């Protein structure tokens, strides 16, 4: 990510182009990281969750009410198909994957459609006019066929502010991948003893090669793991390797799994059934929404507001927001009990309650009110019976003895 002056600037009016470089190298690739079960489980969990959440357009009115804008072409692009060939769910999933691995994600906004650009193939160059602030940016996209220069106006850039887990979690991912590679080799070689074979007499090179080949054929591979080791006369075997139990690989794998879960900020119980920190599904989902999915959703929402709304819409209180209610989906029993309480307390109507439970609406809609409830004005003492729609006025007057009575004084 270089920083340059615009063409025509005076000589010397630029920052060094080596402040940042867009050509970053990674010690472990995205493909290698996705071979690690805990990484794949975490990425799939986060990406699939966000990809199925709908994005809506809202307008905040002056009185604080929120209206949903239902007819807008941008909503169809974000929730149905971003272009003629790709669904919105697929592209949202790819965007989240890039945000996790690289800390950045990109969309090409062209022909009134959105096209996915792979993050590690996009190289931005930033320009300055005053040596202090960024005045413009140009993107180079290295496609399989050629390099394409894209302008700032046609690229939507999502940025979480980090370098992604391939950089931030470099050591953890390398350790997890090495453990996986070691386990694979153990399974490949089975119980093949690794050590030194000593012969009483000197062996020729052809004899050594035949002995090694015979040894691997007899004892190599998982199918031969139960064979008994037999040494011919004059041969002596000395083991020089440690088995998985000696290396405590099982304990190490548990620790690595927990570290990977923390790296992605995912509750460990969601990728490891043996680790259940919270007692309920709702608490797990709440933690997942607030600390895992929430920051990513916020990045997407603020970027969409910045890139897809004009100034008049922003001033008018229009904004994009994800509907995250699906993340907090509880068990059927919890959902029914919560809905009953909301209807019973008059917070939602009967039809709104039926809608929450996916039941058909009834012809007449009602709010449930409690006849025992009433409101008392602190200043005047007037009592309003909500259900009757009547207000009992409390006038400031003198009693029979001529004493002045305050509106809030209680008469018995």
XYZ file of C-alpha atoms in Angstrom:
412
model
C 0.000 0.000 0.000
C 2.132 2.816 -1.265
C 1.599 6.532 -0.684
C 2.450 8.800 -3.627
C 1.915 12.338 -4.869
C -0.521 13.105 -7.639
C 0.992 13.602 -11.085
C 2.280 17.131 -11.458
C 3.245 17.598 -7.820
C 6.517 19.261 -7.076
C 9.553 17.088 -6.658
C 9.932 16.000 -3.051
C 6.239 16.505 -2.157
C 5.570 12.888 -1.249
C 5.795 10.342 1.494
C 8.111 7.409 1.015
C 6.325 4.701 -0.944
C 7.779 2.140 1.425
C 5.659 3.180 4.425
C 3.338 0.322 3.552
C 3.551 -2.310 0.867
C 0.449 -3.951 -0.536
C 2.447 -7.026 -1.547
C 2.441 -8.814 1.802
C 3.764 -12.331 2.199
C 2.227 -14.808 4.625
C 3.988 -17.636 6.431
C 0.788 -19.678 6.168
C -1.679 -19.364 3.315
C -5.451 -19.137 3.472
C -5.729 -22.585 1.899
C -3.409 -24.102 4.526
C -5.292 -22.389 7.351
C -8.614 -23.771 6.099
C -7.206 -27.308 6.416
C -7.114 -26.824 10.202
C -10.472 -28.143 11.504
C -10.875 -25.477 14.213
C -10.130 -22.680 11.733
C -12.547 -24.038 9.140
C -15.253 -24.493 11.778
C -14.783 -20.927 13.065
C -14.711 -19.318 9.615
C -17.698 -21.320 8.360
C -19.680 -20.518 11.514
C -19.086 -16.761 11.299
C -19.418 -16.490 7.513
C -22.557 -18.620 7.263
C -24.184 -16.686 10.114
C -23.638 -13.266 8.527
C -24.474 -14.462 5.010
C -28.003 -15.447 6.022
C -28.782 -12.174 7.832
C -30.896 -9.761 5.767
C -29.883 -6.114 5.355
C -32.681 -3.556 5.521
C -32.934 0.165 4.835
C -34.451 2.243 7.626
C -35.502 5.868 8.090
C -35.525 7.514 11.503
C -38.347 10.053 11.827
C -38.159 13.283 13.813
C -40.257 11.815 16.633
C -37.823 8.897 16.979
C -39.954 6.297 15.207
C -38.222 3.950 12.766
C -39.760 3.151 9.389
C -38.598 0.358 7.097
C -38.019 1.317 3.471
C -39.212 -1.744 1.577
C -38.927 -0.738 -2.080
C -35.319 0.024 -2.971
C -33.084 -1.601 -5.598
C -30.127 -1.615 -3.200
C -32.020 -3.891 -0.812
C -32.614 -6.408 -3.594
C -28.900 -6.378 -4.457
C -27.836 -6.911 -0.845
C -30.359 -9.655 -0.066
C -31.125 -11.476 -3.310
C -28.565 -11.306 -6.139
C -25.632 -8.907 -6.220
C -25.160 -9.579 -9.921
C -26.611 -11.767 -12.642
C -24.583 -14.836 -11.687
C -23.963 -14.711 -7.934
C -26.320 -14.668 -4.986
C -25.981 -12.136 -2.204
C -25.511 -14.867 0.403
C -22.505 -16.269 -1.463
C -20.785 -12.889 -1.822
C -21.472 -11.901 1.806
C -19.899 -15.178 2.870
C -16.772 -14.440 0.792
C -16.559 -10.890 2.177
C -16.615 -12.148 5.771
C -13.973 -14.742 4.964
C -11.673 -12.026 3.581
C -12.308 -9.758 6.571
C -11.290 -12.584 8.896
C -8.160 -13.647 7.019
C -6.916 -10.321 5.612
C -8.753 -7.631 7.602
C -10.112 -6.171 4.356
C -12.716 -7.014 1.715
C -13.667 -5.428 -1.597
C -16.657 -5.125 -3.914
C -16.651 -3.739 -7.439
C -19.633 -1.416 -7.975
C -20.235 -1.447 -11.714
C -23.287 -1.609 -14.032
C -25.574 -1.143 -10.982
C -24.328 -4.489 -9.679
C -21.789 -5.682 -7.108
C -18.919 -8.024 -7.979
C -16.629 -9.742 -5.481
C -12.891 -8.941 -5.567
C -10.579 -11.290 -3.661
C -8.764 -9.290 -0.996
C -5.261 -10.691 -1.534
C -5.475 -9.766 -5.222
C -6.371 -6.102 -4.597
C -3.478 -3.668 -4.090
C -4.396 -0.075 -3.151
C -2.073 2.895 -3.735
C -2.796 6.036 -1.701
C -1.962 9.540 -2.931
C -1.391 12.785 -1.042
C -1.228 16.479 -1.929
C -0.044 17.921 1.373
C 2.219 15.149 2.712
C -0.247 14.644 5.588
C -3.646 13.503 4.401
C -4.775 10.975 1.830
C -6.331 12.735 -1.157
C -7.099 9.728 -3.320
C -6.659 6.021 -3.814
C -6.199 3.802 -6.844
C -6.678 0.036 -6.845
C -4.810 -2.562 -8.867
C -6.609 -5.869 -9.171
C -4.499 -8.813 -10.283
C -6.972 -11.057 -12.057
C -5.917 -14.477 -13.412
C -5.639 -12.981 -16.894
C -4.251 -9.474 -16.340
C -3.815 -6.567 -13.935
C -6.666 -4.057 -13.961
C -6.572 -0.505 -12.573
C -9.779 0.472 -10.749
C -10.817 3.941 -9.624
C -11.817 4.865 -6.088
C -15.429 5.511 -7.104
C -16.081 1.961 -8.315
C -14.527 0.027 -5.419
C -16.291 -0.476 -2.071
C -13.619 -1.132 0.546
C -14.439 -2.812 3.885
C -11.729 -2.531 6.548
C -11.795 -3.877 10.125
C -8.581 -2.051 11.027
C -6.355 -5.117 11.457
C -4.186 -7.266 9.190
C -6.405 -10.322 9.678
C -5.692 -13.612 11.427
C -3.067 -14.667 8.869
C -0.870 -11.928 10.352
C -2.238 -11.419 13.869
C -2.493 -15.151 14.561
C 0.524 -16.248 12.552
C 2.190 -18.354 15.273
C -1.030 -19.997 16.449
C -1.971 -21.016 12.911
C 1.522 -22.337 12.190
C 1.469 -24.443 15.351
C -1.984 -25.826 14.540
C -0.945 -26.636 10.972
C 2.273 -28.340 12.144
C 0.300 -30.470 14.613
C -2.083 -31.458 11.834
C 0.808 -32.284 9.515
C 2.511 -34.383 12.203
C -0.682 -36.326 12.904
C -1.106 -36.967 9.186
C 2.421 -38.361 8.954
C 1.840 -40.580 11.987
C -1.268 -42.023 10.359
C 0.549 -42.412 7.051
C 3.471 -44.306 8.559
C 1.387 -46.161 11.104
C 3.595 -47.777 13.744
C 6.721 -47.752 11.619
C 9.584 -47.602 14.123
C 11.794 -44.605 13.458
C 15.315 -45.130 14.637
C 18.752 -46.501 13.752
C 19.441 -49.995 12.427
C 22.932 -51.255 13.208
C 24.523 -54.163 11.377
C 27.355 -56.266 12.772
C 29.176 -56.158 9.438
C 29.639 -53.426 6.881
C 26.842 -53.259 4.270
C 27.181 -52.219 0.670
C 24.963 -49.446 -0.708
C 22.692 -51.878 -2.627
C 22.298 -53.925 0.562
C 21.408 -50.792 2.555
C 18.776 -49.782 -0.010
C 17.244 -53.269 -0.035
C 17.144 -53.320 3.766
C 15.439 -49.884 3.929
C 12.893 -50.856 1.287
C 12.099 -54.156 2.975
C 11.781 -52.420 6.343
C 9.284 -49.839 5.000
C 7.274 -52.472 3.133
C 6.981 -54.669 6.212
C 6.341 -52.057 8.890
C 5.248 -48.889 7.070
C 1.669 -47.616 6.810
C -1.322 -47.829 9.128
C -2.266 -51.283 7.778
C 0.986 -52.706 9.168
C 0.734 -50.956 12.541
C 0.073 -54.184 14.478
C 2.967 -56.202 13.100
C 5.673 -57.431 15.431
C 9.163 -56.145 14.776
C 11.559 -58.993 13.912
C 15.309 -58.428 13.560
C 17.637 -60.751 11.725
C 20.851 -61.931 13.303
C 23.439 -59.192 13.352
C 20.928 -56.333 13.348
C 20.378 -54.027 16.292
C 17.593 -51.381 16.456
C 17.722 -48.189 18.525
C 14.588 -45.939 18.512
C 15.199 -42.208 18.207
C 11.640 -40.824 17.992
C 8.903 -40.017 20.493
C 5.350 -41.248 20.102
C 2.309 -38.917 20.306
C 1.726 -39.768 23.968
C 5.304 -38.846 24.825
C 4.852 -35.531 23.024
C 1.459 -34.932 24.757
C -0.113 -34.151 21.400
C -3.639 -34.674 22.708
C -3.214 -32.000 25.372
C -1.456 -29.739 22.906
C -4.300 -30.143 20.403
C -6.849 -29.090 23.053
C -4.801 -26.009 23.880
C -4.411 -25.129 20.212
C -8.144 -25.517 19.585
C -8.883 -23.120 22.444
C -6.305 -20.659 21.073
C -7.854 -20.773 17.597
C -11.311 -20.126 19.094
C -9.934 -17.084 20.944
C -8.205 -15.918 17.764
C -11.565 -15.741 15.983
C -13.336 -14.580 19.169
C -15.720 -17.529 18.932
C -17.127 -19.195 22.080
C -15.148 -22.421 22.344
C -18.319 -24.433 22.922
C -19.403 -23.570 19.368
C -16.399 -25.379 17.873
C -15.794 -27.872 20.677
C -18.751 -29.675 22.234
C -16.706 -30.553 25.331
C -16.255 -26.908 26.317
C -19.622 -25.444 27.321
C -19.074 -22.197 29.181
C -22.665 -20.969 29.097
C -25.663 -22.885 30.359
C -28.069 -21.945 27.585
C -28.157 -21.635 23.838
C -29.377 -18.049 24.176
C -26.319 -16.966 26.210
C -23.987 -18.614 23.708
C -25.722 -16.857 20.834
C -25.704 -13.534 22.678
C -21.930 -13.723 23.221
C -21.481 -14.765 19.595
C -23.559 -11.816 18.367
C -21.966 -9.162 20.591
C -18.292 -10.060 20.378
C -17.870 -12.166 17.226
C -20.394 -11.172 14.594
C -21.234 -7.684 15.900
C -17.936 -5.939 15.009
C -17.981 -7.404 11.478
C -21.595 -6.383 10.956
C -20.791 -2.861 12.154
C -17.970 -2.560 9.598
C -20.294 -3.621 6.773
C -23.142 -1.343 7.905
C -20.987 1.782 8.244
C -19.292 1.105 4.901
C -22.630 0.642 3.120
C -23.904 3.882 4.660
C -20.779 5.692 3.508
C -20.654 4.290 -0.018
C -24.286 3.731 -1.035
C -26.128 6.674 0.557
C -25.973 10.221 -0.747
C -25.700 13.211 1.590
C -29.418 14.024 1.512
C -30.265 10.459 2.579
C -27.760 10.575 5.427
C -29.130 13.907 6.658
C -32.655 12.535 6.324
C -31.915 9.745 8.805
C -31.704 6.860 6.331
C -29.315 4.011 7.131
C -28.591 0.325 6.452
C -28.821 -2.231 9.239
C -28.678 -6.015 9.543
C -31.577 -7.869 11.134
C -29.772 -9.889 13.805
C -32.852 -11.443 15.398
C -32.061 -14.792 13.756
C -28.759 -15.000 15.660
C -30.623 -14.802 18.963
C -33.060 -17.531 17.969
C -33.739 -19.623 21.058
C -35.503 -22.913 21.665
C -39.192 -23.123 20.773
C -40.182 -23.119 24.440
C -38.152 -19.997 25.221
C -39.512 -18.252 22.137
C -43.150 -19.007 23.048
C -42.699 -17.937 26.685
C -41.027 -14.677 25.679
C -43.769 -13.900 23.148
C -46.516 -14.570 25.702
C -44.909 -12.155 28.158
C -44.596 -9.456 25.492
C -48.271 -9.793 24.513
C -49.448 -10.069 28.119
C -47.637 -6.885 29.125
C -48.984 -4.972 26.141
C -45.602 -4.408 24.527
C -46.670 -6.043 21.251
C -50.115 -6.767 19.810
C -51.651 -10.198 19.349
C -50.923 -10.194 15.626
C -47.319 -9.178 16.261
C -47.052 -12.076 18.698
C -48.559 -14.516 16.195
C -46.148 -13.240 13.562
C -43.182 -13.974 15.856
C -44.396 -17.575 16.087
C -45.104 -17.818 12.337
C -48.874 -18.077 12.800
C -51.495 -16.551 10.504
C -52.736 -13.082 11.457
C -56.281 -12.664 12.787
C -58.747 -10.158 11.336
C -58.877 -7.819 14.330
C -55.755 -6.935 16.236
C -55.656 -6.060 19.939
C -53.265 -4.987 22.654
C -53.626 -6.675 26.022
C -53.970 -4.105 28.824
C -53.939 -4.561 32.588
C -57.020 -3.008 34.212
C -55.119 -2.453 37.445
C -52.595 -0.156 35.795
C -52.831 3.604 36.070
C -50.504 6.565 35.614
C -50.161 9.428 38.081
C -48.751 12.762 36.965
C -45.986 13.768 39.369
C -46.632 17.512 38.937
C -50.437 17.763 38.897
C -51.462 14.569 40.622
C -53.863 13.709 37.792
C -54.512 9.977 37.516
C -54.938 8.433 34.077
C -56.634 5.046 33.841
C -55.031 3.688 30.707
C -57.581 1.047 29.824
C -60.588 3.360 30.261
C -58.953 6.281 28.528
C -60.068 8.590 31.362
C -58.135 11.091 33.434
C -59.152 11.918 37.002
C -58.300 15.541 37.695
C -56.923 16.463 41.118
C -57.670 20.145 41.751
C -55.788 22.265 44.304
C -58.578 23.305 46.727
C -59.207 23.916 50.392
C -60.912 21.338 52.570
C -63.837 21.965 54.911
C -61.503 23.296 57.637
C -60.064 25.853 55.244
C -56.670 24.114 54.969
C -55.084 24.123 51.577
C -54.697 20.667 50.080
C -51.888 19.848 47.611
C -52.862 17.838 44.508
C -50.570 15.010 45.524
C -51.977 14.685 49.061
C -53.834 11.429 49.597
C -57.436 11.663 50.835
C -58.633 8.836 53.084
